[in-house]
PDB file of C-alpha atoms in Angstrom:
ATOM      1  CA  MET V   4     109.541 228.197 -15.424  1.00 39.00           C
ATOM      2  CA  ARG V   5     107.147 229.667 -12.894  1.00 39.00           C
ATOM      3  CA  ARG V   6     105.071 232.641 -14.441  1.00 40.00           C
ATOM      4  CA  ILE V   7     105.327 235.793 -12.310  1.00 37.00           C
ATOM      5  CA  VAL V   8     101.890 237.562 -11.987  1.00 42.00           C
ATOM      6  CA  LEU V   9     102.248 241.174 -11.223  1.00 41.00           C
ATOM      7  CA  PRO V  10      99.493 242.930  -9.102  1.00 46.00           C
ATOM      8  CA  PHE V  11      97.085 244.868 -11.191  1.00 48.00           C
ATOM      9  CA  ALA V  12      98.150 248.114  -9.424  1.00 45.00           C
ATOM     10  CA  LEU V  13     101.720 247.635 -10.981  1.00 40.00           C
ATOM     11  CA  LEU V  14     100.335 247.321 -14.439  1.00 49.00           C
ATOM     12  CA  VAL V  15      98.847 250.800 -14.538  1.00 50.00           C
ATOM     13  CA  THR V  16     100.320 254.152 -13.623  1.00 48.00           C
ATOM     14  CA  MET V  17      98.941 257.626 -13.064  1.00 43.00           C
ATOM     15  CA  ALA V  18      99.038 260.204 -15.982  1.00 43.00           C
ATOM     16  CA  THR V  19     101.437 262.700 -14.425  1.00 39.00           C
ATOM     17  CA  ALA V  20     102.367 264.566 -17.476  1.00 36.00           C
ATOM     18  CA  GLY V  21      99.114 265.523 -19.342  1.00 43.00           C
ATOM     19  CA  GLU V  22      98.850 263.828 -22.661  1.00 43.00           C
ATOM     20  CA  GLN V  23     102.149 262.159 -22.870  1.00 40.00           C
ATOM     21  CA  PHE V  24     100.575 258.797 -22.351  1.00 46.00           C
ATOM     22  CA  ALA V  25      97.871 259.401 -24.935  1.00 55.00           C
ATOM     23  CA  MET V  26      98.138 259.586 -28.821  1.00 60.00           C
ATOM     24  CA  SER V  27     101.440 260.682 -30.564  1.00 66.00           C
ATOM     25  CA  ASP V  28     101.002 263.968 -32.499  1.00 72.00           C
ATOM     26  CA  ALA V  29     100.893 262.005 -35.801  1.00 69.00           C
ATOM     27  CA  ASP V  30      98.158 259.739 -34.360  1.00 68.00           C
ATOM     28  CA  ARG V  31      96.334 262.657 -33.036  1.00 68.00           C
ATOM     29  CA  ALA V  32      96.466 264.389 -36.476  1.00 72.00           C
ATOM     30  CA  MET V  33      95.141 261.184 -38.039  1.00 67.00           C
ATOM     31  CA  TYR V  34      92.407 260.742 -35.652  1.00 65.00           C
ATOM     32  CA  LYS V  35      91.284 264.400 -36.314  1.00 69.00           C
ATOM     33  CA  GLU V  36      91.148 263.743 -39.819  1.00 66.00           C
ATOM     34  CA  MET V  37      89.347 260.513 -39.535  1.00 68.00           C
ATOM     35  CA  LEU V  38      86.609 262.259 -37.368  1.00 65.00           C
ATOM     36  CA  GLU V  39      85.561 264.243 -40.406  1.00 73.00           C
ATOM     37  CA  ASN V  40      85.992 261.163 -42.804  1.00 83.00           C
ATOM     38  CA  ASN V  41      85.407 257.958 -40.701  1.00 93.00           C
ATOM     39  CA  PRO V  42      86.585 255.075 -42.819  1.00 93.00           C
ATOM     40  CA  ALA V  43      83.760 253.055 -40.937  1.00 95.00           C
ATOM     41  CA  ASP V  44      81.191 255.136 -43.087  1.00 96.00           C
ATOM     42  CA  ILE V  45      81.966 252.989 -46.046  1.00 96.00           C
ATOM     43  CA  TYR V  46      81.262 249.633 -43.867  1.00 97.00           C
ATOM     44  CA  VAL V  47      77.988 251.215 -42.761  1.00 98.00           C
ATOM     45  CA  GLU V  48      76.912 251.923 -46.419  1.00 98.00           C
ATOM     46  CA  GLU V  49      77.940 248.350 -47.273  1.00 98.00           C
ATOM     47  CA  GLY V  50      75.739 247.123 -44.506  1.00 98.00           C
ATOM     48  CA  GLY V  51      72.785 248.844 -45.891  1.00 98.00           C
ATOM     49  CA  GLU V  52      73.220 247.200 -49.138  1.00 98.00           C
ATOM     50  CA  ILE V  53      73.755 243.760 -47.729  1.00 98.00           C
ATOM     51  CA  LEU V  54      70.535 244.273 -45.474  1.00 98.00           C
ATOM     52  CA  GLU V  55      68.577 245.316 -48.788  1.00 98.00           C
ATOM     53  CA  GLU V  56      69.898 242.719 -51.040  1.00 97.00           C
ATOM     54  CA  THR V  57      69.842 239.729 -48.932  1.00 97.00           C
ATOM     55  CA  LEU V  58      66.927 240.373 -46.289  1.00 98.00           C
ATOM     56  CA  GLY V  59      64.615 242.931 -47.770  1.00 98.00           C
ATOM     57  CA  GLY V  60      65.947 246.120 -46.112  1.00 98.00           C
ATOM     58  CA  GLU V  61      64.452 248.136 -43.346  1.00 98.00           C
ATOM     59  CA  GLU V  62      60.954 247.315 -44.335  1.00 98.00           C
ATOM     60  CA  ALA V  63      61.636 243.453 -43.776  1.00 98.00           C
ATOM     61  CA  LEU V  64      63.554 244.194 -40.462  1.00 98.00           C
ATOM     62  CA  ALA V  65      60.591 246.187 -39.106  1.00 98.00           C
ATOM     63  CA  LYS V  66      58.160 243.450 -40.077  1.00 98.00           C
ATOM     64  CA  PHE V  67      60.121 240.898 -38.448  1.00 98.00           C
ATOM     65  CA  LEU V  68      60.510 242.906 -35.256  1.00 98.00           C
ATOM     66  CA  GLY V  69      56.580 243.754 -35.393  1.00 98.00           C
ATOM     67  CA  VAL V  70      57.058 247.619 -35.520  1.00 98.00           C
ATOM     68  CA  SER V  71      56.612 250.205 -38.312  1.00 98.00           C
ATOM     69  CA  GLU V  72      59.398 251.542 -40.141  1.00 97.00           C
ATOM     70  CA  LYS V  73      58.773 254.799 -38.414  1.00 97.00           C
ATOM     71  CA  GLU V  74      59.100 253.243 -34.964  1.00 98.00           C
ATOM     72  CA  LEU V  75      62.390 251.396 -35.988  1.00 98.00           C
ATOM     73  CA  PRO V  76      64.891 253.853 -34.765  1.00 98.00           C
ATOM     74  CA  LYS V  77      63.580 254.111 -31.242  1.00 98.00           C
ATOM     75  CA  TYR V  78      62.990 250.335 -31.214  1.00 98.00           C
ATOM     76  CA  ILE V  79      66.511 249.808 -32.176  1.00 98.00           C
ATOM     77  CA  ALA V  80      67.678 252.036 -29.394  1.00 98.00           C
ATOM     78  CA  GLY V  81      66.227 249.460 -26.910  1.00 98.00           C
ATOM     79  CA  PHE V  82      68.635 246.609 -27.940  1.00 98.00           C
ATOM     80  CA  PRO V  83      69.648 244.360 -26.624  1.00 98.00           C
ATOM     81  CA  ARG V  84      66.185 243.303 -25.886  1.00 98.00           C
ATOM     82  CA  TYR V  85      63.854 240.289 -25.200  1.00 98.00           C
ATOM     83  CA  ILE V  86      62.409 239.078 -28.453  1.00 98.00           C
ATOM     84  CA  LYS V  87      59.536 236.660 -27.621  1.00 97.00           C
ATOM     85  CA  LYS V  88      59.614 234.718 -30.910  1.00 96.00           C
ATOM     86  CA  LEU V  89      63.386 234.022 -30.355  1.00 98.00           C
ATOM     87  CA  GLY V  90      62.809 233.213 -26.574  1.00 97.00           C
ATOM     88  CA  ASN V  91      65.862 235.209 -25.678  1.00 98.00           C
ATOM     89  CA  VAL V  92      67.567 238.655 -24.910  1.00 98.00           C
ATOM     90  CA  VAL V  93      69.390 239.130 -28.092  1.00 98.00           C
ATOM     91  CA  GLY V  94      71.378 241.761 -29.941  1.00 98.00           C
ATOM     92  CA  VAL V  95      70.541 243.274 -33.289  1.00 98.00           C
ATOM     93  CA  ASP V  96      73.095 240.820 -35.025  1.00 98.00           C
ATOM     94  CA  GLN V  97      71.233 237.854 -33.633  1.00 98.00           C
ATOM     95  CA  VAL V  98      67.904 239.316 -35.006  1.00 98.00           C
ATOM     96  CA  LEU V  99      69.554 239.481 -38.348  1.00 98.00           C
ATOM     97  CA  GLN V 100      70.639 235.950 -38.110  1.00 98.00           C
ATOM     98  CA  ALA V 101      67.056 234.753 -37.250  1.00 98.00           C
ATOM     99  CA  MET V 102      65.824 236.642 -40.342  1.00 98.00           C
ATOM    100  CA  GLN V 103      68.351 234.747 -42.433  1.00 98.00           C
ATOM    101  CA  VAL V 104      66.968 231.575 -41.161  1.00 98.00           C
ATOM    102  CA  GLU V 105      63.393 232.380 -41.541  1.00 98.00           C
ATOM    103  CA  GLN V 106      64.064 233.357 -45.176  1.00 98.00           C
ATOM    104  CA  GLY V 107      66.004 230.243 -45.804  1.00 97.00           C
ATOM    105  CA  LYS V 108      69.221 232.015 -46.380  1.00 96.00           C
ATOM    106  CA  GLU V 109      72.698 230.870 -45.149  1.00 95.00           C
ATOM    107  CA  LYS V 110      73.277 232.178 -41.650  1.00 96.00           C
ATOM    108  CA  MET V 111      76.176 234.712 -41.403  1.00 98.00           C
ATOM    109  CA  LYS V 112      78.654 234.097 -38.500  1.00 98.00           C
ATOM    110  CA  LEU V 113      78.238 236.886 -35.882  1.00 98.00           C
ATOM    111  CA  LYS V 114      81.998 237.589 -36.221  1.00 96.00           C
ATOM    112  CA  SER V 115      81.935 237.971 -39.887  1.00 97.00           C
ATOM    113  CA  PRO V 116      82.770 241.237 -41.544  1.00 97.00           C
ATOM    114  CA  GLN V 117      79.513 241.331 -43.386  1.00 98.00           C
ATOM    115  CA  MET V 118      77.553 240.887 -40.209  1.00 98.00           C
ATOM    116  CA  PHE V 119      79.605 243.549 -38.525  1.00 98.00           C
ATOM    117  CA  SER V 120      78.778 245.888 -41.441  1.00 98.00           C
ATOM    118  CA  MET V 121      74.991 245.135 -41.278  1.00 98.00           C
ATOM    119  CA  LEU V 122      74.986 245.437 -37.499  1.00 98.00           C
ATOM    120  CA  ALA V 123      76.631 248.914 -37.827  1.00 98.00           C
ATOM    121  CA  TYR V 124      74.037 249.867 -40.441  1.00 98.00           C
ATOM    122  CA  VAL V 125      71.001 248.911 -38.471  1.00 98.00           C
ATOM    123  CA  LYS V 126      72.292 250.430 -35.268  1.00 98.00           C
ATOM    124  CA  SER V 127      73.032 253.687 -37.055  1.00 98.00           C
ATOM    125  CA  LEU V 128      69.341 253.988 -37.817  1.00 98.00           C
ATOM    126  CA  ALA V 129      68.912 255.005 -34.179  1.00 98.00           C
ATOM    127  CA  ASN V 130      71.658 257.717 -34.180  1.00 98.00           C
ATOM    128  CA  ASP V 131      70.963 260.658 -32.096  1.00 98.00           C
ATOM    129  CA  GLU V 132      68.429 258.576 -30.165  1.00 98.00           C
ATOM    130  CA  GLN V 133      69.333 257.653 -26.439  1.00 97.00           C
ATOM    131  CA  PHE V 134      69.206 254.034 -25.194  1.00 98.00           C
ATOM    132  CA  ASN V 135      65.782 253.099 -23.976  1.00 98.00           C
ATOM    133  CA  ILE V 136      66.652 249.789 -22.332  1.00 98.00           C
ATOM    134  CA  ASP V 137      64.113 249.024 -19.649  1.00 97.00           C
ATOM    135  CA  ILE V 138      65.770 246.394 -17.423  1.00 97.00           C
ATOM    136  CA  ASN V 139      62.572 245.980 -15.414  1.00 97.00           C
ATOM    137  CA  ALA V 140      60.436 245.294 -18.517  1.00 96.00           C
ATOM    138  CA  ASP V 141      60.277 241.599 -17.844  1.00 96.00           C
ATOM    139  CA  GLU V 142      62.074 238.872 -16.135  1.00 98.00           C
ATOM    140  CA  HIS V 143      64.323 238.191 -19.189  1.00 98.00           C
ATOM    141  CA  ILE V 144      65.954 241.604 -19.655  1.00 98.00           C
ATOM    142  CA  LYS V 145      66.485 241.915 -15.835  1.00 98.00           C
ATOM    143  CA  ALA V 146      68.290 238.428 -15.714  1.00 98.00           C
ATOM    144  CA  SER V 147      70.490 239.553 -18.670  1.00 98.00           C
ATOM    145  CA  TYR V 148      71.371 242.897 -17.159  1.00 98.00           C
ATOM    146  CA  ASP V 149      72.106 241.038 -13.683  1.00 98.00           C
ATOM    147  CA  LEU V 150      74.192 238.399 -15.706  1.00 98.00           C
ATOM    148  CA  GLY V 151      76.119 241.080 -17.586  1.00 98.00           C
ATOM    149  CA  LYS V 152      76.943 243.137 -14.357  1.00 98.00           C
ATOM    150  CA  LYS V 153      78.062 239.854 -12.768  1.00 98.00           C
ATOM    151  CA  THR V 154      80.254 239.084 -15.679  1.00 98.00           C
ATOM    152  CA  PHE V 155      81.761 242.622 -15.530  1.00 97.00           C
ATOM    153  CA  MET V 156      82.478 242.490 -11.878  1.00 97.00           C
ATOM    154  CA  THR V 157      83.736 238.867 -11.611  1.00 96.00           C
ATOM    155  CA  ALA V 158      87.543 238.395 -11.591  1.00 95.00           C
ATOM    156  CA  ARG V 159      88.671 235.604 -13.697  1.00 92.00           C
ATOM    157  CA  GLY V 160      92.089 234.174 -15.113  1.00 90.00           C
ATOM    158  CA  GLY V 161      95.575 234.057 -13.856  1.00 84.00           C
ATOM    159  CA  ARG V 162      95.958 237.739 -13.208  1.00 87.00           C
ATOM    160  CA  GLY V 163      92.567 237.693 -11.049  1.00 92.00           C
ATOM    161  CA  LEU V 164      91.160 240.718 -13.311  1.00 93.00           C
ATOM    162  CA  SER V 165      87.550 241.630 -14.179  1.00 94.00           C
ATOM    163  CA  CYS V 166      86.238 244.327 -16.479  1.00 93.00           C
ATOM    164  CA  ASN V 167      85.789 246.308 -13.355  1.00 93.00           C
ATOM    165  CA  SER V 168      89.416 246.117 -12.692  1.00 90.00           C
ATOM    166  CA  CYS V 169      90.118 248.564 -15.443  1.00 88.00           C
ATOM    167  CA  HIS V 170      86.875 250.690 -15.342  1.00 87.00           C
ATOM    168  CA  SER V 171      85.999 251.200 -11.636  1.00 86.00           C
ATOM    169  CA  LYS V 172      85.646 254.650 -10.366  1.00 84.00           C
ATOM    170  CA  ASP V 173      88.945 254.356  -8.458  1.00 81.00           C
ATOM    171  CA  ILE V 174      90.839 253.222 -11.485  1.00 78.00           C
ATOM    172  CA  VAL V 175      89.444 255.596 -14.118  1.00 72.00           C
ATOM    173  CA  GLY V 176      92.187 258.002 -15.421  1.00 71.00           C
ATOM    174  CA  MET V 177      95.066 255.757 -14.652  1.00 79.00           C
ATOM    175  CA  VAL V 178      97.227 254.685 -17.683  1.00 77.00           C
ATOM    176  CA  LEU V 179      97.349 251.179 -19.034  1.00 68.00           C
ATOM    177  CA  ARG V 180      99.313 250.626 -22.354  1.00 66.00           C
ATOM    178  CA  THR V 181      99.825 254.261 -22.817  1.00 68.00           C
ATOM    179  CA  GLN V 182      96.120 255.007 -22.764  1.00 72.00           C
ATOM    180  CA  PRO V 183      94.061 256.613 -19.856  1.00 76.00           C
ATOM    181  CA  LEU V 184      91.345 254.213 -18.659  1.00 82.00           C
ATOM    182  CA  PRO V 185      87.753 255.622 -19.333  1.00 80.00           C
ATOM    183  CA  ASP V 186      84.600 255.605 -17.423  1.00 86.00           C
ATOM    184  CA  LEU V 187      82.555 253.639 -19.786  1.00 90.00           C
ATOM    185  CA  GLY V 188      79.466 255.324 -18.956  1.00 91.00           C
ATOM    186  CA  GLU V 189      80.663 258.824 -19.347  1.00 91.00           C
ATOM    187  CA  ALA V 190      82.598 257.880 -22.533  1.00 89.00           C
ATOM    188  CA  GLY V 191      79.263 256.536 -23.904  1.00 92.00           C
ATOM    189  CA  SER V 192      81.019 253.303 -25.084  1.00 89.00           C
ATOM    190  CA  GLY V 193      77.845 251.186 -25.547  1.00 93.00           C
ATOM    191  CA  ALA V 194      76.401 254.004 -27.867  1.00 97.00           C
ATOM    192  CA  THR V 195      79.459 254.394 -30.116  1.00 96.00           C
ATOM    193  CA  TRP V 196      79.980 250.760 -31.161  1.00 97.00           C
ATOM    194  CA  PRO V 197      80.461 249.412 -33.934  1.00 98.00           C
ATOM    195  CA  ALA V 198      83.405 251.501 -34.542  1.00 97.00           C
ATOM    196  CA  TYR V 199      86.449 251.903 -36.723  1.00 96.00           C
ATOM    197  CA  ARG V 200      89.552 250.914 -34.761  1.00 93.00           C
ATOM    198  CA  MET V 201      92.629 252.715 -35.843  1.00 89.00           C
ATOM    199  CA  THR V 202      95.033 249.937 -34.573  1.00 87.00           C
ATOM    200  CA  LYS V 203      93.181 247.312 -36.328  1.00 89.00           C
ATOM    201  CA  SER V 204      92.232 249.303 -39.568  1.00 91.00           C
ATOM    202  CA  SER V 205      88.865 247.778 -39.451  1.00 95.00           C
ATOM    203  CA  LEU V 206      85.266 247.741 -38.236  1.00 97.00           C
ATOM    204  CA  ARG V 207      84.705 246.257 -34.834  1.00 97.00           C
ATOM    205  CA  THR V 208      81.637 245.616 -32.692  1.00 98.00           C
ATOM    206  CA  LEU V 209      81.203 246.070 -28.856  1.00 97.00           C
ATOM    207  CA  GLN V 210      81.163 242.484 -28.198  1.00 98.00           C
ATOM    208  CA  ARG V 211      84.355 241.944 -30.311  1.00 97.00           C
ATOM    209  CA  ARG V 212      85.951 244.693 -28.264  1.00 95.00           C
ATOM    210  CA  PHE V 213      84.959 242.889 -25.171  1.00 97.00           C
ATOM    211  CA  GLN V 214      86.778 239.766 -26.583  1.00 97.00           C
ATOM    212  CA  GLY V 215      89.984 241.941 -27.200  1.00 94.00           C
ATOM    213  CA  CYS V 216      89.964 243.004 -23.632  1.00 92.00           C
ATOM    214  CA  MET V 217      89.479 239.606 -22.404  1.00 94.00           C
ATOM    215  CA  LYS V 218      92.479 238.338 -24.465  1.00 93.00           C
ATOM    216  CA  ASN V 219      94.825 241.113 -23.606  1.00 88.00           C
ATOM    217  CA  ALA V 220      94.054 240.469 -19.826  1.00 89.00           C
ATOM    218  CA  LEU V 221      94.784 236.694 -20.404  1.00 89.00           C
ATOM    219  CA  LEU V 222      91.083 235.604 -19.683  1.00 91.00           C
ATOM    220  CA  LYS V 223      89.139 232.795 -21.259  1.00 93.00           C
ATOM    221  CA  VAL V 224      87.405 234.553 -24.297  1.00 96.00           C
ATOM    222  CA  ILE V 225      83.566 234.527 -24.034  1.00 97.00           C
ATOM    223  CA  PRO V 226      81.931 233.818 -27.427  1.00 98.00           C
ATOM    224  CA  ILE V 227      80.099 236.479 -29.218  1.00 98.00           C
ATOM    225  CA  GLY V 228      76.334 236.110 -28.907  1.00 98.00           C
ATOM    226  CA  SER V 229      76.483 234.054 -25.722  1.00 98.00           C
ATOM    227  CA  LYS V 230      74.415 235.062 -22.835  1.00 98.00           C
ATOM    228  CA  GLU V 231      77.243 236.469 -20.911  1.00 98.00           C
ATOM    229  CA  MET V 232      78.227 238.521 -23.976  1.00 98.00           C
ATOM    230  CA  VAL V 233      74.784 239.913 -24.483  1.00 98.00           C
ATOM    231  CA  GLY V 234      74.427 240.618 -20.862  1.00 98.00           C
ATOM    232  CA  LEU V 235      77.459 242.601 -21.007  1.00 98.00           C
ATOM    233  CA  GLU V 236      76.306 244.477 -23.808  1.00 98.00           C
ATOM    234  CA  VAL V 237      73.061 245.303 -21.922  1.00 98.00           C
ATOM    235  CA  TYR V 238      75.072 246.465 -18.908  1.00 98.00           C
ATOM    236  CA  VAL V 239      77.532 248.607 -20.710  1.00 97.00           C
ATOM    237  CA  SER V 240      74.732 250.030 -22.814  1.00 98.00           C
ATOM    238  CA  LYS V 241      72.721 250.906 -19.724  1.00 98.00           C
ATOM    239  CA  LEU V 242      75.846 252.740 -18.292  1.00 96.00           C
ATOM    240  CA  ALA V 243      75.636 255.079 -21.380  1.00 97.00           C
ATOM    241  CA  GLN V 244      71.997 255.239 -20.995  1.00 97.00           C
ATOM    242  CA  ASP V 245      72.248 256.549 -17.442  1.00 97.00           C
ATOM    243  CA  LYS V 246      74.686 259.234 -18.529  1.00 96.00           C
ATOM    244  CA  LYS V 247      72.204 260.307 -21.311  1.00 97.00           C
ATOM    245  CA  LYS V 248      74.686 259.625 -24.099  1.00 96.00           C
ATOM    246  CA  PRO V 249      73.223 259.595 -27.614  1.00 97.00           C
ATOM    247  CA  ILE V 250      73.841 256.812 -30.040  1.00 98.00           C
ATOM    248  CA  ALA V 251      76.384 257.899 -32.468  1.00 97.00           C
ATOM    249  CA  ILE V 252      77.400 255.142 -35.049  1.00 97.00           C
ATOM    250  CA  PRO V 253      79.901 254.464 -36.283  1.00 97.00           C
ATOM    251  CA  GLY V 254      82.514 255.427 -33.598  1.00 96.00           C
ATOM    252  CA  LEU V 255      86.084 256.005 -34.060  1.00 94.00           C
ATOM    253  CA  LYS V 256      88.477 254.501 -31.594  1.00 91.00           C
ATOM    254  CA  ARG V 257      92.381 254.408 -31.401  1.00 80.00           C
TER     255      ARG V 257
END
């Protein structure tokens, strides 16, 4: 049977009746309660314990990165960044993996719940800081940003969709799957992940969220930690940086 592919414009509709497309009253009440008691706080606390028990805590992290503990929050706010000893632009989770290897520990998978928790804890150290990613700092971070932007803009898959298909200025505000499509920069998306997703009842990371979007759009899913995924994180984080959105982790998402 031939699969019918609808144009993207037919897959979204304009929100014409206020919040009728947003959360139900029950979901809205639950969301308000969770804002005060984010379930992800437990995962963040767990991540701090894992970091301390398995890798030596913030002191060991700072030493690995070549900065003081006092400098750590601002330094974390510059991720993803080029780490010379790793030879790549990497996310915080990849730094944690490298620390595990250096210490002779078993390397956690980037998509493991334990790594998600550790990543959330480390990134939360930079809370209230603003991203300070300098995409012109060196050729490596510039190339990563350019790759991320290309990945964001490139249409793929049977529907011919890209990340930009749902988040370009002329689409923002339209409704897809009952939810208004956000401006990622204005929403500070890069600054609020890892986050607790109500629909998944678990902690998720920005790159894991990218994968979920790709799956929903019938695109080939890009692996977490790949150059394309790290580039996407650089690009989306820079959008939040340009809008001067402070880091606030863990976030809370529907």
